CSV table of C-alpha atoms in Angstrom, one decimal:
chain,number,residue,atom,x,y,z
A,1,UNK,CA,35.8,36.0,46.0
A,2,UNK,CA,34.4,39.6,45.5
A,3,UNK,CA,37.5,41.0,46.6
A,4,UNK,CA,39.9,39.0,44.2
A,5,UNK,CA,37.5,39.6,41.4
A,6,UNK,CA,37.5,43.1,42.0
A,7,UNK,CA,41.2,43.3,42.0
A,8,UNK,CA,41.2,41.8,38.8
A,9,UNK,CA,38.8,43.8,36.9
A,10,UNK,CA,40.9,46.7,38.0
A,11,UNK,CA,43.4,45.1,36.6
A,12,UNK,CA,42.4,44.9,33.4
A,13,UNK,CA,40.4,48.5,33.4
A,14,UNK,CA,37.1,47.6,34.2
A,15,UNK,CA,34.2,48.6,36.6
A,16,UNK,CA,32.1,46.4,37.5
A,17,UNK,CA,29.1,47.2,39.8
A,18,UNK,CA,28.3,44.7,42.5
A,19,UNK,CA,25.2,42.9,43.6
A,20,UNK,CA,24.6,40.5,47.0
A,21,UNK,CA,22.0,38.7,45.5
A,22,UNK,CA,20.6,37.7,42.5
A,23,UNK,CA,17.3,40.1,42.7
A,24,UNK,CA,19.3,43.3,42.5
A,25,UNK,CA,20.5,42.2,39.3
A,26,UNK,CA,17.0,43.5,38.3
A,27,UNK,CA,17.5,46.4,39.7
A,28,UNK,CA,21.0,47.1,38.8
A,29,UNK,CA,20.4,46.6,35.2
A,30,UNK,CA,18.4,49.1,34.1
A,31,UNK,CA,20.1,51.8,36.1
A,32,UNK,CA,23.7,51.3,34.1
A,33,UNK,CA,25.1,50.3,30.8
A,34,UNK,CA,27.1,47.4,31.1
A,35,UNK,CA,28.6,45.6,28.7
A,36,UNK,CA,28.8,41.7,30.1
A,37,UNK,CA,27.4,40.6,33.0
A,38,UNK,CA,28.7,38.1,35.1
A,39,UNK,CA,26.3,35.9,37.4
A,40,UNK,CA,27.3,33.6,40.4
A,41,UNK,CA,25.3,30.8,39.9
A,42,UNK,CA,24.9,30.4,44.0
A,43,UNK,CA,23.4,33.8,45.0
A,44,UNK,CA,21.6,33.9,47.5
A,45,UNK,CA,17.2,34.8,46.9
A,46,UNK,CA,17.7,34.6,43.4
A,47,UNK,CA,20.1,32.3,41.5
A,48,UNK,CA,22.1,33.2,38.9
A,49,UNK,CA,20.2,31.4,36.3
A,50,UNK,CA,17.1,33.2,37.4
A,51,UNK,CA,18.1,36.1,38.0
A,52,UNK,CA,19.6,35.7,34.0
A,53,UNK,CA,16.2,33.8,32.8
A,54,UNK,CA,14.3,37.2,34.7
A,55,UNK,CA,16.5,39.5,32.6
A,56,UNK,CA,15.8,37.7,29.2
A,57,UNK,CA,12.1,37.8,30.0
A,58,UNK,CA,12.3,41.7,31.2
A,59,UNK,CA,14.6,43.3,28.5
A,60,UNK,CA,15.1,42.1,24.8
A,61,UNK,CA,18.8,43.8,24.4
A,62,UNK,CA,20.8,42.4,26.9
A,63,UNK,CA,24.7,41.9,26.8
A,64,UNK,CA,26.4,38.9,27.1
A,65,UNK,CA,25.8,37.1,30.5
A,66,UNK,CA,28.4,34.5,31.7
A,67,UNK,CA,27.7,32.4,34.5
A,68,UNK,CA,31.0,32.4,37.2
A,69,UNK,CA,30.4,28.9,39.5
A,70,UNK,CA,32.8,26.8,41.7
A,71,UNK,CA,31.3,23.7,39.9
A,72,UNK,CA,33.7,22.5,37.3
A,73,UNK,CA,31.9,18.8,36.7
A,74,UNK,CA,32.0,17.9,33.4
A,75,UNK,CA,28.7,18.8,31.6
A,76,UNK,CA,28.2,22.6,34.0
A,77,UNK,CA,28.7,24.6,31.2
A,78,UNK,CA,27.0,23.0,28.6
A,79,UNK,CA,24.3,22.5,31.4
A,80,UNK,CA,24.2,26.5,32.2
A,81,UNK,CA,24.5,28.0,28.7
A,82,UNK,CA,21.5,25.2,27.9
A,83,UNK,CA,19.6,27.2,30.5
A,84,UNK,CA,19.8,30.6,28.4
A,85,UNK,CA,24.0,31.5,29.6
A,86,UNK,CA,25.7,33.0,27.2
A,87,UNK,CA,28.8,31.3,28.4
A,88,UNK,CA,30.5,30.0,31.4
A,89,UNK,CA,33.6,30.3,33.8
A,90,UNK,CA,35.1,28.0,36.7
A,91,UNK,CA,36.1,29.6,40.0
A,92,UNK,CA,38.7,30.3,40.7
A,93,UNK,CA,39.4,32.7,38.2
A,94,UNK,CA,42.2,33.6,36.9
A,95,UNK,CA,42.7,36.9,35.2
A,96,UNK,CA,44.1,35.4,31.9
A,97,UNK,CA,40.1,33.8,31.6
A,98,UNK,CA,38.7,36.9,32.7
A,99,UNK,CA,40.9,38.8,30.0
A,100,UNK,CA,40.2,36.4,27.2
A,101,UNK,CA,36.4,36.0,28.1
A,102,UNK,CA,35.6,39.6,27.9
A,103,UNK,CA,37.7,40.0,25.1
A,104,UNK,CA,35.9,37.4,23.5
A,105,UNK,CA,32.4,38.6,23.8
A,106,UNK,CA,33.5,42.0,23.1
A,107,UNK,CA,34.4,41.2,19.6
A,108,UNK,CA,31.7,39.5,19.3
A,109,UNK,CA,29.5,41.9,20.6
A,110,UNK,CA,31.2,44.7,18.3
A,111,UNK,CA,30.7,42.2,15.4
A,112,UNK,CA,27.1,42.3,16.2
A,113,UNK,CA,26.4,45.8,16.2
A,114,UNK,CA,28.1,46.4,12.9
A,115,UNK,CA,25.7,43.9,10.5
C-alpha cells in the first residue's frame, strides 16, 4: 500500500515522509512540518490511534490527523474520530478521496489560522 500511496501523493504534489511503525511517528514529528498526517490504524508497536493519542498528549499544535484503515464497518469512523481522529479514510484509496481530504482540511486549516 505504501507504494500506491506514494504514487498518489506524487500525484497530487505532495511529500509525504514515511514511518514503519507507529513509534516513529514520535519521532518524525518534531523533526518536520507537516501539514496532515495520515495514520494506519494497524501499525505495527504502536497503533495508529496511539501513536495519534501520544501526539495530542506530547504537542498542543498538531495538524490534522486522519486515520487510513482497511476496516470499512459501519460505525469505524465515527468510532476512530471518537478516539481523538480528526477524520477518517477506507483503504483502498483512491486519489479523488486523497485529493478532496487534504483539500478539505487544508481550508479548514487556513480558516483556522486566519481568526
Amino acid at each position: 500500500m505504501g507504494i500506491v500511496l506514494s504514487e498518489m501523493f506524487k500525484k497530487i504534489d505532495c511529500i509525504p515522509t514515511w514511518v514503519t511503525d507507529g513509534s516513529q511517528v514520535l519521532d518524525a514529528f518534531p523533526k518536520m512540518g507537516y501539514d496532515l498526517i495520515f495514520l494506519d490504524i494497524h501499525m505495527p508497536i504502536m497503533s495508529g490511534v496511539e501513536a495519534m493519542q501520544a501526539l495530542r498528549e506530547k504537542y498542543l499544535d498538531l495538524p490534522p490527523i486522519i486515520a487510513l484503515s482497511a476496516g470499512a464497518l459501519q460505525g469505524d469512523a465515527e468510532y476512530y474520530i471518537e478516539q481523538g481522529m480528526d477524520d477518517y479514510v477506507t483503504k483502498p484509496v483512491t486519489l479523488q478521496v486523497l485529493r478532496e481530504k487534504i483539500a478539505y482540511w487544508m481550508v479548514q486549516k487556513s480558516s483556522q489560522t486566519r481568526k
